[in-house]
Coordinates of C-alpha atoms and ligand atoms in Angstrom, one line a residue:
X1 CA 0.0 0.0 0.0
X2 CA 1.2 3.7 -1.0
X3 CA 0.3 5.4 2.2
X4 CA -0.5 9.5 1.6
X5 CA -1.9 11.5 4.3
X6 CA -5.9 12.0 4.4
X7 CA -6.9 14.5 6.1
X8 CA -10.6 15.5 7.1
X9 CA -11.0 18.5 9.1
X10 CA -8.5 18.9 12.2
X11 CA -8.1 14.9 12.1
X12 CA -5.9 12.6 9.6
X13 CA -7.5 9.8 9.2
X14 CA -4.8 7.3 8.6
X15 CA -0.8 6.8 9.1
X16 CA 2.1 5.9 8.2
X17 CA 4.1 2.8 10.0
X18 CA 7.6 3.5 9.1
X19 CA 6.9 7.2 9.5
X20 CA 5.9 6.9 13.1
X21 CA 8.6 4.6 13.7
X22 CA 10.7 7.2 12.7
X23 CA 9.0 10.1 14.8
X24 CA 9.3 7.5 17.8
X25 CA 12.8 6.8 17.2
X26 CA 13.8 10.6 16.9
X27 CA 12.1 11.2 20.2
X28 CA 14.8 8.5 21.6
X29 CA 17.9 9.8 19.6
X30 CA 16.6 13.6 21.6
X31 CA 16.3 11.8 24.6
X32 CA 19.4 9.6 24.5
X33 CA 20.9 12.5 23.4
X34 CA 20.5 14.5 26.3
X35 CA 21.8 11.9 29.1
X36 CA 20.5 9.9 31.6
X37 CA 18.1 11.6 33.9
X38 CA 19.2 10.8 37.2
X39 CA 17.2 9.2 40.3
X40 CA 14.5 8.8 37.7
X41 CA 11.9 5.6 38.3
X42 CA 12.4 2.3 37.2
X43 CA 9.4 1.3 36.8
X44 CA 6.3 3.6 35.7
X45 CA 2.7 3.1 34.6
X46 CA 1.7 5.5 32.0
X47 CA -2.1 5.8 30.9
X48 CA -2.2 7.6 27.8
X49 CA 1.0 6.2 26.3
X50 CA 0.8 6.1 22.4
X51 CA 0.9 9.7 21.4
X52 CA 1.5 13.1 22.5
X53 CA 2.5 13.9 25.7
X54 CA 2.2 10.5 26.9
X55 CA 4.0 8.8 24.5
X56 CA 7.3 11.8 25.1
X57 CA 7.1 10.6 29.0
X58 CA 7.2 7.0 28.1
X59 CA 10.4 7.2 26.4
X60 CA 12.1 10.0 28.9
X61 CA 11.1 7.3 31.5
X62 CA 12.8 4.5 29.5
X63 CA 15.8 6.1 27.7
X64 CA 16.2 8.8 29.7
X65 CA 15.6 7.3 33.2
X66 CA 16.0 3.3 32.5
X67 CA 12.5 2.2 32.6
X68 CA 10.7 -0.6 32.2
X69 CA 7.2 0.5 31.5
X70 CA 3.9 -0.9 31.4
X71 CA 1.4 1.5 28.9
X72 CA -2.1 1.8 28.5
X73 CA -3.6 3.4 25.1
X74 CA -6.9 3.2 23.1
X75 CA -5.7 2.5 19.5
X76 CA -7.1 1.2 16.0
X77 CA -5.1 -1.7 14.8
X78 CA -4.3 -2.3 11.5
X79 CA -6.7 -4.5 8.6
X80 CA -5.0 -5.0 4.8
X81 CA -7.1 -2.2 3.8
X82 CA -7.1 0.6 6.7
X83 CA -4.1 1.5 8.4
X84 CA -3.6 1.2 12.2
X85 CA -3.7 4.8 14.1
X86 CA -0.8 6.3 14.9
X87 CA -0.5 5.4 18.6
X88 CA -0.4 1.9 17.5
X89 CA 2.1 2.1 14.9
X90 CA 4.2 4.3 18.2
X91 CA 3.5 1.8 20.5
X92 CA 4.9 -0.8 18.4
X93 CA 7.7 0.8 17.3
X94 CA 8.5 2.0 21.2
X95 CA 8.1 -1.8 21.9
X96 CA 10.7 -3.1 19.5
X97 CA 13.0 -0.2 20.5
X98 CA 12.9 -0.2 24.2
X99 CA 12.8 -4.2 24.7
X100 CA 15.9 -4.0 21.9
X101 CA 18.0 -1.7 24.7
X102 CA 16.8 -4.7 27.3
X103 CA 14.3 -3.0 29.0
X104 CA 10.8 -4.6 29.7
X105 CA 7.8 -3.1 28.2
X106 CA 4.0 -4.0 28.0
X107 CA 1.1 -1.7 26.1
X108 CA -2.5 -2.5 27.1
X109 CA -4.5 -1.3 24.0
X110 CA -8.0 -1.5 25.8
X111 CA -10.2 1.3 27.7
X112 CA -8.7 3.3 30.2
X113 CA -11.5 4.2 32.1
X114 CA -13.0 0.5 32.5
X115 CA -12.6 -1.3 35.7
X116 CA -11.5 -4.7 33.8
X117 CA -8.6 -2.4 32.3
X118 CA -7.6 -1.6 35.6
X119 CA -7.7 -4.8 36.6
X120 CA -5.6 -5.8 33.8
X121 CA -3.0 -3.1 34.7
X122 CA -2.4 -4.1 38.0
X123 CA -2.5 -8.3 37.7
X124 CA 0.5 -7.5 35.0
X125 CA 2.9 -5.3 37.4
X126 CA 2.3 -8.0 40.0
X127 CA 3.0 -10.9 37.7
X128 CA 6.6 -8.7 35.8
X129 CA 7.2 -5.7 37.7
X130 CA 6.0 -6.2 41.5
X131 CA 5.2 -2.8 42.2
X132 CA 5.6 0.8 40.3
X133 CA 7.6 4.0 41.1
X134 CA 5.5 6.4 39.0
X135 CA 2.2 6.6 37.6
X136 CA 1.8 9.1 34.7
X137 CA -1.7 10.0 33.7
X138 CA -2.0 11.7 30.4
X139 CA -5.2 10.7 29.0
X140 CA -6.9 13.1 26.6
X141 CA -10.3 11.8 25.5
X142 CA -13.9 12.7 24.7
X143 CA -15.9 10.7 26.2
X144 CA -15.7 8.1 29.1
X145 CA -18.2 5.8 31.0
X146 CA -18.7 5.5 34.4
X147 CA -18.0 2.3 35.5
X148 CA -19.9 2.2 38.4
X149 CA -22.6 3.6 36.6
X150 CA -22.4 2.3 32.6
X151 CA -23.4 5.7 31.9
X152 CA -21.5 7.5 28.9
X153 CA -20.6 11.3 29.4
X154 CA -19.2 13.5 26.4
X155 CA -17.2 16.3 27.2
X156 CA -17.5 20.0 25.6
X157 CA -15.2 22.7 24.6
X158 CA -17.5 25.8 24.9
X159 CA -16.2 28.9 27.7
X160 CA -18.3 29.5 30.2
X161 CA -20.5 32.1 31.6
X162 CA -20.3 34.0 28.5
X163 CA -20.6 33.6 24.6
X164 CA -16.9 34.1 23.8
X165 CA -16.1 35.6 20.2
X166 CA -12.6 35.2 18.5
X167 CA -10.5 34.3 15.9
X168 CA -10.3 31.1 14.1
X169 CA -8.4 29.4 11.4
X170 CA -9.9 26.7 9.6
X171 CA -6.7 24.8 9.3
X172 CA -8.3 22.9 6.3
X173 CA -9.2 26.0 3.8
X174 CA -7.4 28.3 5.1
X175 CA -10.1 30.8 6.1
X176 CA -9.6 32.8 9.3
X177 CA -13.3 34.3 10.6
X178 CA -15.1 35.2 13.9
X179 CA -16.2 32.2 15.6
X180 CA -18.4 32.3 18.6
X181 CA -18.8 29.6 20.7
X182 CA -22.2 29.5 23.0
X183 CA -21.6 29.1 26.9
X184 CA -22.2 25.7 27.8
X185 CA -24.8 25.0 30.1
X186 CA -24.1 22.9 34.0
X187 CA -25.1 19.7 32.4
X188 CA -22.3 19.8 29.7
X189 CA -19.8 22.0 32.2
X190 CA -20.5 18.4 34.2
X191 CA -19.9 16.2 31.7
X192 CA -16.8 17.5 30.5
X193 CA -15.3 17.5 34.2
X194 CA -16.7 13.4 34.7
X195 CA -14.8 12.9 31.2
X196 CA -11.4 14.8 31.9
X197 CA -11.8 15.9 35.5
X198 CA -9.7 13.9 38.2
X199 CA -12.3 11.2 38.9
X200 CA -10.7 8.2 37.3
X201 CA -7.5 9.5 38.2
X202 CA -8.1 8.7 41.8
X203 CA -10.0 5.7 40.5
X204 CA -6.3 4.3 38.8
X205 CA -4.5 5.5 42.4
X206 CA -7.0 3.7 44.6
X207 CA -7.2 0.7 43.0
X208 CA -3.1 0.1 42.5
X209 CA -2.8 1.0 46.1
X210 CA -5.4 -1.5 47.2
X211 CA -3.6 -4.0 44.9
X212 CA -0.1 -2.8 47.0
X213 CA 1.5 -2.7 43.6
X214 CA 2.5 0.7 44.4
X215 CA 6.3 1.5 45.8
X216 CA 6.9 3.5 48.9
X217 CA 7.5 7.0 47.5
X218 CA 5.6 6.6 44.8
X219 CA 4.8 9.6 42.7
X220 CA 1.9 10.2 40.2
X221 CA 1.1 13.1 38.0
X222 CA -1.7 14.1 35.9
X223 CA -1.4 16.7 32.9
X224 CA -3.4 20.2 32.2
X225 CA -2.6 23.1 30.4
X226 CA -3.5 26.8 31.6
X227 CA -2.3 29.1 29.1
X228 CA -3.0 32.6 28.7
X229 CA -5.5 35.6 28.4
X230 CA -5.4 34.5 24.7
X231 CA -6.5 31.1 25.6
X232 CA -8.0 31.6 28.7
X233 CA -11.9 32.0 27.6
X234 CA -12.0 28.5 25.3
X235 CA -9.1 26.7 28.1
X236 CA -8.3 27.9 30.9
X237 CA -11.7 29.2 32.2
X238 CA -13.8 27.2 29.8
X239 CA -15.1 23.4 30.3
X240 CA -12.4 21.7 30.1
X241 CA -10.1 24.2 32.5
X242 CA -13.3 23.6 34.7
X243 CA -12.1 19.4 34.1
X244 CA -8.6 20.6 34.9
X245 CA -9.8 22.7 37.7
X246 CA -10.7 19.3 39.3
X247 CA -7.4 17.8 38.6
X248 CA -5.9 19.8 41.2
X249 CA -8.9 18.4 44.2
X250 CA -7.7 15.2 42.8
X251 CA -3.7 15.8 43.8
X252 CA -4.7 16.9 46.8
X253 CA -6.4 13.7 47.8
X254 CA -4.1 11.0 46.2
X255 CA -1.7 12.8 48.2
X256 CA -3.6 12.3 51.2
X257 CA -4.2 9.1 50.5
X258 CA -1.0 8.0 49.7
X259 CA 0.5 9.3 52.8
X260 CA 1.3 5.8 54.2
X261 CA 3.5 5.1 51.4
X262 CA 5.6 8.2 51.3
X263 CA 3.8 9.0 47.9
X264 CA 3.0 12.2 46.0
X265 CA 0.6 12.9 43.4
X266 CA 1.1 16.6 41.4
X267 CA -0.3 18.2 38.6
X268 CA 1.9 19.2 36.0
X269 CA 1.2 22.4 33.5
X270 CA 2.7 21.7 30.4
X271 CA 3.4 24.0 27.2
X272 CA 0.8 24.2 24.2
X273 CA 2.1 21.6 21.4
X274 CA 0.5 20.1 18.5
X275 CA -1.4 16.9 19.3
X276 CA -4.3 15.2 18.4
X277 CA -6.0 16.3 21.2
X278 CA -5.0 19.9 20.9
X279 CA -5.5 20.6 17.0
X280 CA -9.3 19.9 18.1
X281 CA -10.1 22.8 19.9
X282 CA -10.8 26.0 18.3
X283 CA -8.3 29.0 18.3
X284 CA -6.0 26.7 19.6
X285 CA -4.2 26.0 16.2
X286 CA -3.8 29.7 15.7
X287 CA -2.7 30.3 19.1
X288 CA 0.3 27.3 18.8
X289 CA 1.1 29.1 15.3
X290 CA 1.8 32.4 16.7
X291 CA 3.3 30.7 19.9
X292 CA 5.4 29.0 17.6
X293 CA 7.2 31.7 15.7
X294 CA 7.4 34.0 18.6
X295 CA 9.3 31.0 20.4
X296 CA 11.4 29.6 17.6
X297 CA 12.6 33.5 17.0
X298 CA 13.5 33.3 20.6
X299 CA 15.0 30.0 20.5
X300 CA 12.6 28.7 23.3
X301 CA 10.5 26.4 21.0
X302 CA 10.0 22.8 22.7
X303 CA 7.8 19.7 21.8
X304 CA 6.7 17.0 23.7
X305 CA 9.7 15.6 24.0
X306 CA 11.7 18.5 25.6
X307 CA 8.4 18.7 27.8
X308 CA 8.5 15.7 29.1
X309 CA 12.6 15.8 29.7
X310 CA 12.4 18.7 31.6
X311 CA 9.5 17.9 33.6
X312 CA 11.9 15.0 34.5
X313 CA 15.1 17.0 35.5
X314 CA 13.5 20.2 36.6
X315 CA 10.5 18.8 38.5
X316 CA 9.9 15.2 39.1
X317 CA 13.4 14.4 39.6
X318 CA 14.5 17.5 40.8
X319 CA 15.4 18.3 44.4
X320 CA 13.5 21.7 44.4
X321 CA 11.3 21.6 41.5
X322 CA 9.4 24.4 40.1
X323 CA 6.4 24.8 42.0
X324 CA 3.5 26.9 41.8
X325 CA 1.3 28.0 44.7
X326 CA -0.7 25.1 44.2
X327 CA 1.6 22.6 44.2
X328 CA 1.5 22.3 40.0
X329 CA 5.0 21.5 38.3
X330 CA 5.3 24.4 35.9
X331 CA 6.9 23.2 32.6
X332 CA 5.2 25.9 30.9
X333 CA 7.6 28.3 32.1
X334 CA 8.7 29.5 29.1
X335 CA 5.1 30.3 27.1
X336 CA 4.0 32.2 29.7
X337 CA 7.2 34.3 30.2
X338 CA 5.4 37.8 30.1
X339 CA 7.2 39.2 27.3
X340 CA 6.5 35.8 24.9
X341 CA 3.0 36.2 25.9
X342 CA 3.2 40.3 24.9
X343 CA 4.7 39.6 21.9
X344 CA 2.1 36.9 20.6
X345 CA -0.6 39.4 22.0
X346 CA 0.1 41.9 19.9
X347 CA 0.6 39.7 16.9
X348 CA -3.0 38.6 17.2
X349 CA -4.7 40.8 16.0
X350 CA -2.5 41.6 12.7
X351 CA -3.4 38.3 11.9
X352 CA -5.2 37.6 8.6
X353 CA -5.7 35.3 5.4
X354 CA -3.0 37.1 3.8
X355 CA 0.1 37.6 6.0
X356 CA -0.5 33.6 7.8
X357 CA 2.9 32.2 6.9
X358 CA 4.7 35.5 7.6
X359 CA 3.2 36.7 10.3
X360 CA 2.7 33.2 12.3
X361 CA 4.6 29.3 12.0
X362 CA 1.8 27.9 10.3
X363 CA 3.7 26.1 8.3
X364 CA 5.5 24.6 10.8
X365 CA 2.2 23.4 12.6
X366 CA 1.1 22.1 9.6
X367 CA 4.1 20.0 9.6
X368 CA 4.1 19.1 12.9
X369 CA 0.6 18.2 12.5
X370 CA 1.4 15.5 9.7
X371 CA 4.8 14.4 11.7
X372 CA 1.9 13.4 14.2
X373 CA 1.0 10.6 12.0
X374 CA 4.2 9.5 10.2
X375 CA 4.0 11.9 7.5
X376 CA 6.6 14.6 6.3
X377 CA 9.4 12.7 7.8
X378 CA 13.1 13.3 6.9
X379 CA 14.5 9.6 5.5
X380 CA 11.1 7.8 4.3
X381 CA 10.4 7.0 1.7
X382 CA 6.5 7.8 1.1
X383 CA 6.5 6.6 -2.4
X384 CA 7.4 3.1 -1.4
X385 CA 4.8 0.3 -1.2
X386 CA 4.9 -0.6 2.4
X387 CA 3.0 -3.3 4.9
X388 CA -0.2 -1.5 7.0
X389 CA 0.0 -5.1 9.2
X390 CA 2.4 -4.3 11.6
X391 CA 2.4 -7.0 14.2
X392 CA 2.5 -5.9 17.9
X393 CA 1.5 -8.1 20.7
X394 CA -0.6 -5.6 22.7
X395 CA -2.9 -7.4 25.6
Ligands
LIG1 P1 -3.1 12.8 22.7 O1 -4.4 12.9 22.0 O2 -1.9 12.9 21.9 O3 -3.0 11.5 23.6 C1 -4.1 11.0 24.3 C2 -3.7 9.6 24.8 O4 -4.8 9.1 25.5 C3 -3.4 8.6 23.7 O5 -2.4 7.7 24.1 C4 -4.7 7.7 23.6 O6 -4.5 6.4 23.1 C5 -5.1 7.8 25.0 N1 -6.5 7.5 25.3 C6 -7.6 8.2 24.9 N2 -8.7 7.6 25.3 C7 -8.4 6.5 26.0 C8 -9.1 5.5 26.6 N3 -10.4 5.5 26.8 N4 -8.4 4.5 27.2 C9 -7.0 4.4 27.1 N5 -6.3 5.4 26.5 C10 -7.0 6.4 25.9 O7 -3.2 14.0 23.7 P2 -2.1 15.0 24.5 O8 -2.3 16.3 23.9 O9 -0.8 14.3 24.6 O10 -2.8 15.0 25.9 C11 -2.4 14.3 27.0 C12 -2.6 15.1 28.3 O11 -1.8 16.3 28.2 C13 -4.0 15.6 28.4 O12 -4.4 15.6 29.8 C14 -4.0 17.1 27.9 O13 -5.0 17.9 28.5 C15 -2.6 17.4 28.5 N6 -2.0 18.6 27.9 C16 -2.0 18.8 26.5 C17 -1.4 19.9 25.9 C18 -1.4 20.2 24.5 O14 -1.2 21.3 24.0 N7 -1.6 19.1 23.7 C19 -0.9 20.9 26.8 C20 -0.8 20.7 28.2 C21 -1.4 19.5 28.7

């Protein structure tokens, strides 16, 4: 099969194997590249592995820190006729790579938020790695079911309060115009925070310390992103900052309840990137195009990766890590350095149809945007027939 991208909208539909292989395995040259991270765990859970954020930490855990890993992702496998999603053609390809440099490594390809998931999860660290020395949460999803109830809730990105008016790109034609977004009423302010509040994060920490299959000083930590007065009405103070909003309740009781065990559960703010999860809220891709230039021009752009290195070595495995009043790891330090922040505001609203690849790094989050499904990377070979079957032996 001759794999080109198809994209629909603000999602590709399809990847390309030896492309993400190749995105996977330049995340590990960064990492490798950078030295071990010292006092790191040995042993981490991440939920959320295959892409993304996730997917960075996962391999700063294992080639940065010398993990052994045990991942949980929700991904479409491959037929002869459909390629696999991207986070399964990572996964594999983070498999083969990390068991290659001996370490031991298990993805779960099921549904995070089940209780049979969980269940999984926790009778394969007792069978191959006894107990775990850090949890990572970085599920990004939009919808979940309860399982106590069976009920299904969908999550919304709408502001809150107030109709909220701004600037959009359609990242597909092109067109930049005013969208307004309705506030969303409790019922769907609700929902979002069931669906990507701290709920089954707790859920994750109670069960795996009922099952004793966490170490003593165990840490956790769960991901948000709080941004900006740019960002602020459709993130930050919108539904799903309201979700986030919960996140931080959640720390505080994991914490609590992990007392016993030494442990320590923390937010941790990280940068705005391009993910899957991210090119699907509105204003966002303009925002990360600006934020883009205005950083690369200062030399301060990072992507996952970096993220997730220095939330590592400045925070997790840091003996004074950068804390905000609330206890959150700040790894969006740089973004919301005042004068980065002044400089994108007042390239806002110069922004139109015409001056887009001067005046922001579209192009670039174009490019990144393909890159998150195999595509536009330097040394394939995209003209080449190649296999959509790649095996993996995900549980
Ligand atoms: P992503 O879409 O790249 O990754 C989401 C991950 O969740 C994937 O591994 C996917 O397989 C997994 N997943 C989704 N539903 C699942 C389910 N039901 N069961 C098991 N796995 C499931 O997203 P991302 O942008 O890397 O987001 C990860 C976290 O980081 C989120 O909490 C997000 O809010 C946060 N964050 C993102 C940004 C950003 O700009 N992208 C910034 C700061 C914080």
């Amino acid at each position: 099969m001759i794999i080109k991208p198809k994209v629909r909208g603000f999602i590709c539909t399809n990847a390309h194997p030896q492309g993400c292989a190749t995105h996977v395995q330049n995340q590990i040259d960064y990492i490798k590249g950078q030295g071990t991270i010292a006092t790191s765990a040995k042993k981490v859970l991440i939920i959320g592995c295959s892409t993304g954020y996730g997917l960075a930490s996962r391999i700063a855990a294992t080639f940065g820190g010398g993990a052994d890993t045990l991942g949980v992702c929700f991904e479409r496998p491959p037929t002869e006729r459909k390629t696999a999603s991207a986070g399964y053609y990572n996964s594999a390809a983070f498999e083969v790579a990390a068991r290659d440099a001996g370490f031991y490594c298990e993805t779960i390809n099921g549904d995070a938020f089940a209780d049979a998931c969980k269940d999984q999860v926790i009778s394969m660290i007792k069978e191959k790695m006894q107990q775990v020395d850090l949890v990572i949460y970085s599920l990004a999803s939009p919808r979940r079911t309860d399982p106590k109830t069976g009920i299904t809730y969908n999550s919304t990105l709408k502001p809150v309060g107030k109709s909220y008016t701004a600037k959009n790109l359609n990242t597909d034609s092109l067109k930049i115009s005013e969208l307004t977004l309705d506030p969303a009423n409790d019922e769907e302010i609700a929902n979002t925070v069931k669906v990507m509040g701290g709920e089954d994060w707790e859920l994750w920490m109670e069960a795996l310390s009922e099952a004793d299959v966490l170490s003593q000083g165990c840490k956790t930590v769960a991901y948000t992103y709080l941004g900006e007065k740019l960002t602020w009405p459709i993130y930050g103070h919108a539904t799903i900052g309201k979700a986030k909003e919960d996140l931080d309740r959640a720390a505080t009781a994991i914490t609590a309840s992990l007392a016993n065990k030494g442990g320590q559960a923390n937010v941790a703010v990280l940068k705005a990137v391009v993910t899957q999860a991210s090119s699907a809220i509105p204003i966002m891709p303009l925002y990360i195009s600006l934020m883009a230039k205005v950083m690369k021009e200062e030399g301060s752009h990072e992507d996952c990766i970096e993220q997730a290195y220095r939330l590592f070595t400045e925070c997790l495995y840091h003996g004074e890590p950068r804390l905000d009043k609330d206890n959150r790891f700040r790894v969006d330090n740089l973004e919301l350095r005042p004068e980065t922040q002044a400089k994108i505001e007042a390239l806002w609203p110069q922004v139109s149809e015409e001056n887009l690849f001067e005046l922001t790094d579209f192009k670039g989050y174009s490019e990144n945007f393909l890159r998150l499904f195999g595509f536009g990377i330097d040394g394939v070979d995209y003209d080449a027939d190649v296999d959509p079957m790649v095996v993996a032996d995900f549980k």
